[in-house]
């Protein structure tokens, strides 16, 4: 019986997951630190909104640059491979056959497989890219998708600890409670995608978020008292 695999090569999952987690933890920590300094609710809201905007744009810019640079590197290597296939097709054919031989295929069969797989120029490039570079030139991640996923996910994550204050809360605990619940939920959802234990993944994210909030609240209380 055949079974279907999930798409693990797309450019959206990693930045989206990382963005949501980062937005939640970083803005929760930021808000906790400011709240520890005993400032007004309006100051906390302003700080949280600034953290949301700055973090979302930073994440998007970083992901775009990272994915675009990786894509440009791959495309440069593909250009080299394309030129080699044009200049020295026999040498590239032997190189591909040797790769199959190294994997245990008999020499004559390896040569025939290489010949049949590289009869069309574009297919030859695709085969060499997969075998030599370990990439699929038809399925490279998009910088725009990565940037958009990061921006949206970070913004949603960063909004969660800010939401209670936007709704009129004047104490920190509702923001912490909602954020920790969100972190546990995010961890559990990620575990379902990666087929790991949902409770372990959720609890891990919750503890990491709680530690970040606790440390920054302590730092905020310390420096807030000193400044005050």
PDB file of C-alpha atoms in Angstrom, residues 13-203:
ATOM      1  CA  UNK A  13       6.587  26.140   7.430  1.00  0.00           C
ATOM      2  CA  UNK A  14       9.883  26.887   9.151  1.00  0.00           C
ATOM      3  CA  UNK A  15       9.630  30.700   9.059  1.00  0.00           C
ATOM      4  CA  UNK A  16       5.951  30.588  10.052  1.00  0.00           C
ATOM      5  CA  UNK A  17       6.566  28.354  13.078  1.00  0.00           C
ATOM      6  CA  UNK A  18       9.708  30.205  14.096  1.00  0.00           C
ATOM      7  CA  UNK A  19       8.003  33.561  13.599  1.00  0.00           C
ATOM      8  CA  UNK A  20       4.981  32.696  15.758  1.00  0.00           C
ATOM      9  CA  UNK A  21       7.108  31.311  18.575  1.00  0.00           C
ATOM     10  CA  UNK A  22       9.541  34.196  18.408  1.00  0.00           C
ATOM     11  CA  UNK A  23       6.745  36.773  18.358  1.00  0.00           C
ATOM     12  CA  UNK A  24       5.050  35.244  21.373  1.00  0.00           C
ATOM     13  CA  UNK A  25       8.172  34.771  23.483  1.00  0.00           C
ATOM     14  CA  UNK A  26       9.905  38.033  22.590  1.00  0.00           C
ATOM     15  CA  UNK A  27       6.866  40.281  23.072  1.00  0.00           C
ATOM     16  CA  UNK A  28       5.833  38.446  26.241  1.00  0.00           C
ATOM     17  CA  UNK A  29       9.344  38.968  27.590  1.00  0.00           C
ATOM     18  CA  UNK A  30       9.370  42.604  26.461  1.00  0.00           C
ATOM     19  CA  UNK A  31       5.996  43.360  28.043  1.00  0.00           C
ATOM     20  CA  UNK A  32       6.949  41.508  31.228  1.00  0.00           C
ATOM     21  CA  UNK A  33      10.167  43.471  31.529  1.00  0.00           C
ATOM     22  CA  UNK A  34       8.420  46.802  31.069  1.00  0.00           C
ATOM     23  CA  UNK A  35       5.606  45.804  33.435  1.00  0.00           C
ATOM     24  CA  UNK A  36       8.213  44.835  36.019  1.00  0.00           C
ATOM     25  CA  UNK A  37       9.350  48.450  35.987  1.00  0.00           C
ATOM     26  CA  UNK A  38       5.879  49.481  37.216  1.00  0.00           C
ATOM     27  CA  UNK A  39       4.963  51.685  34.272  1.00  0.00           C
ATOM     28  CA  UNK A  40       1.483  52.634  33.096  1.00  0.00           C
ATOM     29  CA  UNK A  41      -0.697  50.389  30.943  1.00  0.00           C
ATOM     30  CA  UNK A  42      -0.497  52.864  28.065  1.00  0.00           C
ATOM     31  CA  UNK A  43       3.299  52.638  28.126  1.00  0.00           C
ATOM     32  CA  UNK A  44       3.081  48.852  28.053  1.00  0.00           C
ATOM     33  CA  UNK A  45       0.713  48.976  25.075  1.00  0.00           C
ATOM     34  CA  UNK A  46       2.999  51.358  23.196  1.00  0.00           C
ATOM     35  CA  UNK A  47       6.016  49.193  23.972  1.00  0.00           C
ATOM     36  CA  UNK A  48       4.192  46.044  22.874  1.00  0.00           C
ATOM     37  CA  UNK A  49       3.052  47.600  19.603  1.00  0.00           C
ATOM     38  CA  UNK A  50       6.573  48.845  18.894  1.00  0.00           C
ATOM     39  CA  UNK A  51       7.970  45.386  19.638  1.00  0.00           C
ATOM     40  CA  UNK A  52       5.391  43.793  17.347  1.00  0.00           C
ATOM     41  CA  UNK A  53       6.127  46.115  14.425  1.00  0.00           C
ATOM     42  CA  UNK A  54       9.907  46.061  14.818  1.00  0.00           C
ATOM     43  CA  UNK A  55      10.072  42.296  15.264  1.00  0.00           C
ATOM     44  CA  UNK A  56       7.737  41.499  12.377  1.00  0.00           C
ATOM     45  CA  UNK A  57       9.634  43.682   9.917  1.00  0.00           C
ATOM     46  CA  UNK A  58      12.973  42.384  11.179  1.00  0.00           C
ATOM     47  CA  UNK A  59      11.874  38.767  10.809  1.00  0.00           C
ATOM     48  CA  UNK A  60      10.512  39.372   7.327  1.00  0.00           C
ATOM     49  CA  UNK A  61      13.654  41.170   6.168  1.00  0.00           C
ATOM     50  CA  UNK A  62      15.905  38.488   7.634  1.00  0.00           C
ATOM     51  CA  UNK A  63      13.960  35.611   6.091  1.00  0.00           C
ATOM     52  CA  UNK A  64      13.781  37.336   2.704  1.00  0.00           C
ATOM     53  CA  UNK A  65      17.524  37.992   2.652  1.00  0.00           C
ATOM     54  CA  UNK A  66      18.369  34.488   3.866  1.00  0.00           C
ATOM     55  CA  UNK A  67      16.149  32.626   1.394  1.00  0.00           C
ATOM     56  CA  UNK A  68      17.012  34.957  -1.501  1.00  0.00           C
ATOM     57  CA  UNK A  69      20.738  34.525  -0.863  1.00  0.00           C
ATOM     58  CA  UNK A  70      20.383  30.743  -0.712  1.00  0.00           C
ATOM     59  CA  UNK A  71      18.335  30.743  -3.904  1.00  0.00           C
ATOM     60  CA  UNK A  72      20.878  32.933  -5.700  1.00  0.00           C
ATOM     61  CA  UNK A  73      23.661  30.578  -4.637  1.00  0.00           C
ATOM     62  CA  UNK A  74      21.747  27.573  -5.967  1.00  0.00           C
ATOM     63  CA  UNK A  75      20.979  29.365  -9.237  1.00  0.00           C
ATOM     64  CA  UNK A  76      24.667  30.256  -9.665  1.00  0.00           C
ATOM     65  CA  UNK A  77      25.611  26.600  -9.200  1.00  0.00           C
ATOM     66  CA  UNK A  78      22.900  25.570 -11.651  1.00  0.00           C
ATOM     67  CA  UNK A  79      24.368  27.954 -14.238  1.00  0.00           C
ATOM     68  CA  UNK A  80      27.750  26.298 -13.785  1.00  0.00           C
ATOM     69  CA  UNK A  81      26.197  22.862 -14.176  1.00  0.00           C
ATOM     70  CA  UNK A  82      24.239  23.992 -17.253  1.00  0.00           C
ATOM     71  CA  UNK A  83      27.439  25.235 -18.926  1.00  0.00           C
ATOM     72  CA  UNK A  84      29.245  22.002 -18.111  1.00  0.00           C
ATOM     73  CA  UNK A  85      26.428  19.943 -19.606  1.00  0.00           C
ATOM     74  CA  UNK A  86      26.714  22.008 -22.783  1.00  0.00           C
ATOM     75  CA  UNK A  87      30.518  21.958 -22.993  1.00  0.00           C
ATOM     76  CA  UNK A  88      31.260  18.442 -21.828  1.00  0.00           C
ATOM     77  CA  UNK A  89      28.146  16.237 -21.992  1.00  0.00           C
ATOM     78  CA  UNK A  90      30.130  12.989 -22.092  1.00  0.00           C
ATOM     79  CA  UNK A  91      32.119  13.909 -19.020  1.00  0.00           C
ATOM     80  CA  UNK A  92      28.970  14.824 -17.115  1.00  0.00           C
ATOM     81  CA  UNK A  93      27.366  11.561 -18.209  1.00  0.00           C
ATOM     82  CA  UNK A  94      30.323   9.591 -16.859  1.00  0.00           C
ATOM     83  CA  UNK A  95      30.198  11.588 -13.633  1.00  0.00           C
ATOM     84  CA  UNK A  96      26.529  10.717 -13.141  1.00  0.00           C
ATOM     85  CA  UNK A  97      27.138   7.053 -13.941  1.00  0.00           C
ATOM     86  CA  UNK A  98      29.959   6.975 -11.375  1.00  0.00           C
ATOM     87  CA  UNK A  99      27.597   8.365  -8.740  1.00  0.00           C
ATOM     88  CA  UNK A 100      25.209   5.479  -9.370  1.00  0.00           C
ATOM     89  CA  UNK A 101      28.081   2.995  -9.321  1.00  0.00           C
ATOM     90  CA  UNK A 102      29.171   4.336  -5.943  1.00  0.00           C
ATOM     91  CA  UNK A 103      25.693   3.458  -4.688  1.00  0.00           C
ATOM     92  CA  UNK A 104      26.060  -0.150  -5.748  1.00  0.00           C
ATOM     93  CA  UNK A 105      24.652  -0.147  -9.293  1.00  0.00           C
ATOM     94  CA  UNK A 106      26.561  -2.305 -11.785  1.00  0.00           C
ATOM     95  CA  UNK A 107      28.710  -0.220 -14.189  1.00  0.00           C
ATOM     96  CA  UNK A 108      26.848  -1.130 -17.385  1.00  0.00           C
ATOM     97  CA  UNK A 109      23.452  -0.547 -15.793  1.00  0.00           C
ATOM     98  CA  UNK A 110      24.643   2.699 -14.191  1.00  0.00           C
ATOM     99  CA  UNK A 111      25.809   4.009 -17.561  1.00  0.00           C
ATOM    100  CA  UNK A 112      22.504   3.072 -19.205  1.00  0.00           C
ATOM    101  CA  UNK A 113      20.436   4.649 -16.431  1.00  0.00           C
ATOM    102  CA  UNK A 114      22.478   7.840 -16.642  1.00  0.00           C
ATOM    103  CA  UNK A 115      22.094   7.942 -20.426  1.00  0.00           C
ATOM    104  CA  UNK A 116      18.331   7.462 -20.341  1.00  0.00           C
ATOM    105  CA  UNK A 117      17.771   9.995 -17.560  1.00  0.00           C
ATOM    106  CA  UNK A 118      19.751  12.742 -19.291  1.00  0.00           C
ATOM    107  CA  UNK A 119      18.434  12.576 -22.842  1.00  0.00           C
ATOM    108  CA  UNK A 120      16.594  15.903 -22.464  1.00  0.00           C
ATOM    109  CA  UNK A 121      18.725  18.958 -21.501  1.00  0.00           C
ATOM    110  CA  UNK A 122      16.396  20.261 -18.798  1.00  0.00           C
ATOM    111  CA  UNK A 123      15.885  16.821 -17.322  1.00  0.00           C
ATOM    112  CA  UNK A 124      19.644  16.309 -17.367  1.00  0.00           C
ATOM    113  CA  UNK A 125      20.127  19.538 -15.431  1.00  0.00           C
ATOM    114  CA  UNK A 126      17.470  18.523 -12.921  1.00  0.00           C
ATOM    115  CA  UNK A 127      19.031  15.088 -12.396  1.00  0.00           C
ATOM    116  CA  UNK A 128      22.543  16.521 -11.940  1.00  0.00           C
ATOM    117  CA  UNK A 129      21.231  19.182  -9.550  1.00  0.00           C
ATOM    118  CA  UNK A 130      19.544  16.559  -7.401  1.00  0.00           C
ATOM    119  CA  UNK A 131      22.444  14.124  -7.433  1.00  0.00           C
ATOM    120  CA  UNK A 132      25.351  16.559  -7.141  1.00  0.00           C
ATOM    121  CA  UNK A 133      23.892  19.581  -5.341  1.00  0.00           C
ATOM    122  CA  UNK A 134      21.090  17.909  -3.406  1.00  0.00           C
ATOM    123  CA  UNK A 135      18.471  20.423  -4.618  1.00  0.00           C
ATOM    124  CA  UNK A 136      15.396  20.290  -6.816  1.00  0.00           C
ATOM    125  CA  UNK A 137      15.537  23.261  -9.229  1.00  0.00           C
ATOM    126  CA  UNK A 138      11.776  23.009  -9.797  1.00  0.00           C
ATOM    127  CA  UNK A 139      10.904  23.304  -6.102  1.00  0.00           C
ATOM    128  CA  UNK A 140      13.036  26.029  -4.530  1.00  0.00           C
ATOM    129  CA  UNK A 141      11.596  28.110  -1.665  1.00  0.00           C
ATOM    130  CA  UNK A 142      10.300  31.589  -2.461  1.00  0.00           C
ATOM    131  CA  UNK A 143      11.833  34.563  -0.596  1.00  0.00           C
ATOM    132  CA  UNK A 144       8.484  36.378  -0.703  1.00  0.00           C
ATOM    133  CA  UNK A 145       6.625  33.404   0.771  1.00  0.00           C
ATOM    134  CA  UNK A 146       9.225  33.061   3.524  1.00  0.00           C
ATOM    135  CA  UNK A 147       9.135  36.795   4.309  1.00  0.00           C
ATOM    136  CA  UNK A 148       5.339  36.979   4.282  1.00  0.00           C
ATOM    137  CA  UNK A 149       5.002  33.899   6.474  1.00  0.00           C
ATOM    138  CA  UNK A 150       7.505  35.280   8.974  1.00  0.00           C
ATOM    139  CA  UNK A 151       5.863  38.700   9.105  1.00  0.00           C
ATOM    140  CA  UNK A 152       2.327  37.383   9.595  1.00  0.00           C
ATOM    141  CA  UNK A 153       3.291  34.681  12.077  1.00  0.00           C
ATOM    142  CA  UNK A 154       5.421  37.007  14.198  1.00  0.00           C
ATOM    143  CA  UNK A 155       2.686  39.648  14.233  1.00  0.00           C
ATOM    144  CA  UNK A 156       0.034  37.134  15.354  1.00  0.00           C
ATOM    145  CA  UNK A 157       2.324  35.691  18.018  1.00  0.00           C
ATOM    146  CA  UNK A 158       3.382  39.113  19.294  1.00  0.00           C
ATOM    147  CA  UNK A 159      -0.228  40.293  19.458  1.00  0.00           C
ATOM    148  CA  UNK A 160      -1.244  37.605  21.933  1.00  0.00           C
ATOM    149  CA  UNK A 161       0.515  38.967  25.060  1.00  0.00           C
ATOM    150  CA  UNK A 162      -0.596  42.473  24.091  1.00  0.00           C
ATOM    151  CA  UNK A 163      -4.264  41.582  23.635  1.00  0.00           C
ATOM    152  CA  UNK A 164      -5.345  41.725  27.306  1.00  0.00           C
ATOM    153  CA  UNK A 165      -3.937  45.243  27.627  1.00  0.00           C
ATOM    154  CA  UNK A 166      -5.709  46.319  24.444  1.00  0.00           C
ATOM    155  CA  UNK A 167      -8.927  45.012  25.980  1.00  0.00           C
ATOM    156  CA  UNK A 168      -8.466  47.021  29.165  1.00  0.00           C
ATOM    157  CA  UNK A 169      -6.327  44.843  31.454  1.00  0.00           C
ATOM    158  CA  UNK A 170      -4.156  46.723  33.933  1.00  0.00           C
ATOM    159  CA  UNK A 171      -2.193  43.789  35.374  1.00  0.00           C
ATOM    160  CA  UNK A 172       0.393  41.488  33.831  1.00  0.00           C
ATOM    161  CA  UNK A 173      -1.052  38.109  34.773  1.00  0.00           C
ATOM    162  CA  UNK A 174      -3.772  37.947  32.048  1.00  0.00           C
ATOM    163  CA  UNK A 175      -1.120  38.581  29.393  1.00  0.00           C
ATOM    164  CA  UNK A 176       1.152  35.906  30.871  1.00  0.00           C
ATOM    165  CA  UNK A 177      -1.682  33.371  31.173  1.00  0.00           C
ATOM    166  CA  UNK A 178      -2.885  33.936  27.600  1.00  0.00           C
ATOM    167  CA  UNK A 179       0.667  33.836  26.230  1.00  0.00           C
ATOM    168  CA  UNK A 180       1.597  30.624  28.019  1.00  0.00           C
ATOM    169  CA  UNK A 181      -1.620  29.001  26.805  1.00  0.00           C
ATOM    170  CA  UNK A 182      -0.743  30.168  23.286  1.00  0.00           C
ATOM    171  CA  UNK A 183       2.789  28.780  23.570  1.00  0.00           C
ATOM    172  CA  UNK A 184       1.475  25.422  24.746  1.00  0.00           C
ATOM    173  CA  UNK A 185      -1.020  25.400  21.864  1.00  0.00           C
ATOM    174  CA  UNK A 186       1.660  26.321  19.305  1.00  0.00           C
ATOM    175  CA  UNK A 187       3.936  23.607  20.598  1.00  0.00           C
ATOM    176  CA  UNK A 188       1.126  21.065  20.421  1.00  0.00           C
ATOM    177  CA  UNK A 189       0.245  22.069  16.844  1.00  0.00           C
ATOM    178  CA  UNK A 190       3.870  21.847  15.739  1.00  0.00           C
ATOM    179  CA  UNK A 191       4.058  18.396  17.322  1.00  0.00           C
ATOM    180  CA  UNK A 192       1.136  17.247  15.178  1.00  0.00           C
ATOM    181  CA  UNK A 193       2.926  18.459  12.053  1.00  0.00           C
ATOM    182  CA  UNK A 194       6.194  16.794  13.022  1.00  0.00           C
ATOM    183  CA  UNK A 195       4.578  13.668  14.519  1.00  0.00           C
ATOM    184  CA  UNK A 196       6.146  14.258  17.954  1.00  0.00           C
ATOM    185  CA  UNK A 197       4.519  14.104  21.393  1.00  0.00           C
ATOM    186  CA  UNK A 198       2.066  17.023  21.610  1.00  0.00           C
ATOM    187  CA  UNK A 199       2.201  17.395  25.373  1.00  0.00           C
ATOM    188  CA  UNK A 200       6.009  17.358  25.494  1.00  0.00           C
ATOM    189  CA  UNK A 201       6.339  19.902  22.710  1.00  0.00           C
ATOM    190  CA  UNK A 202       3.638  22.122  24.213  1.00  0.00           C
ATOM    191  CA  UNK A 203       5.112  21.940  27.716  1.00  0.00           C
TER     192      UNK A 203
END
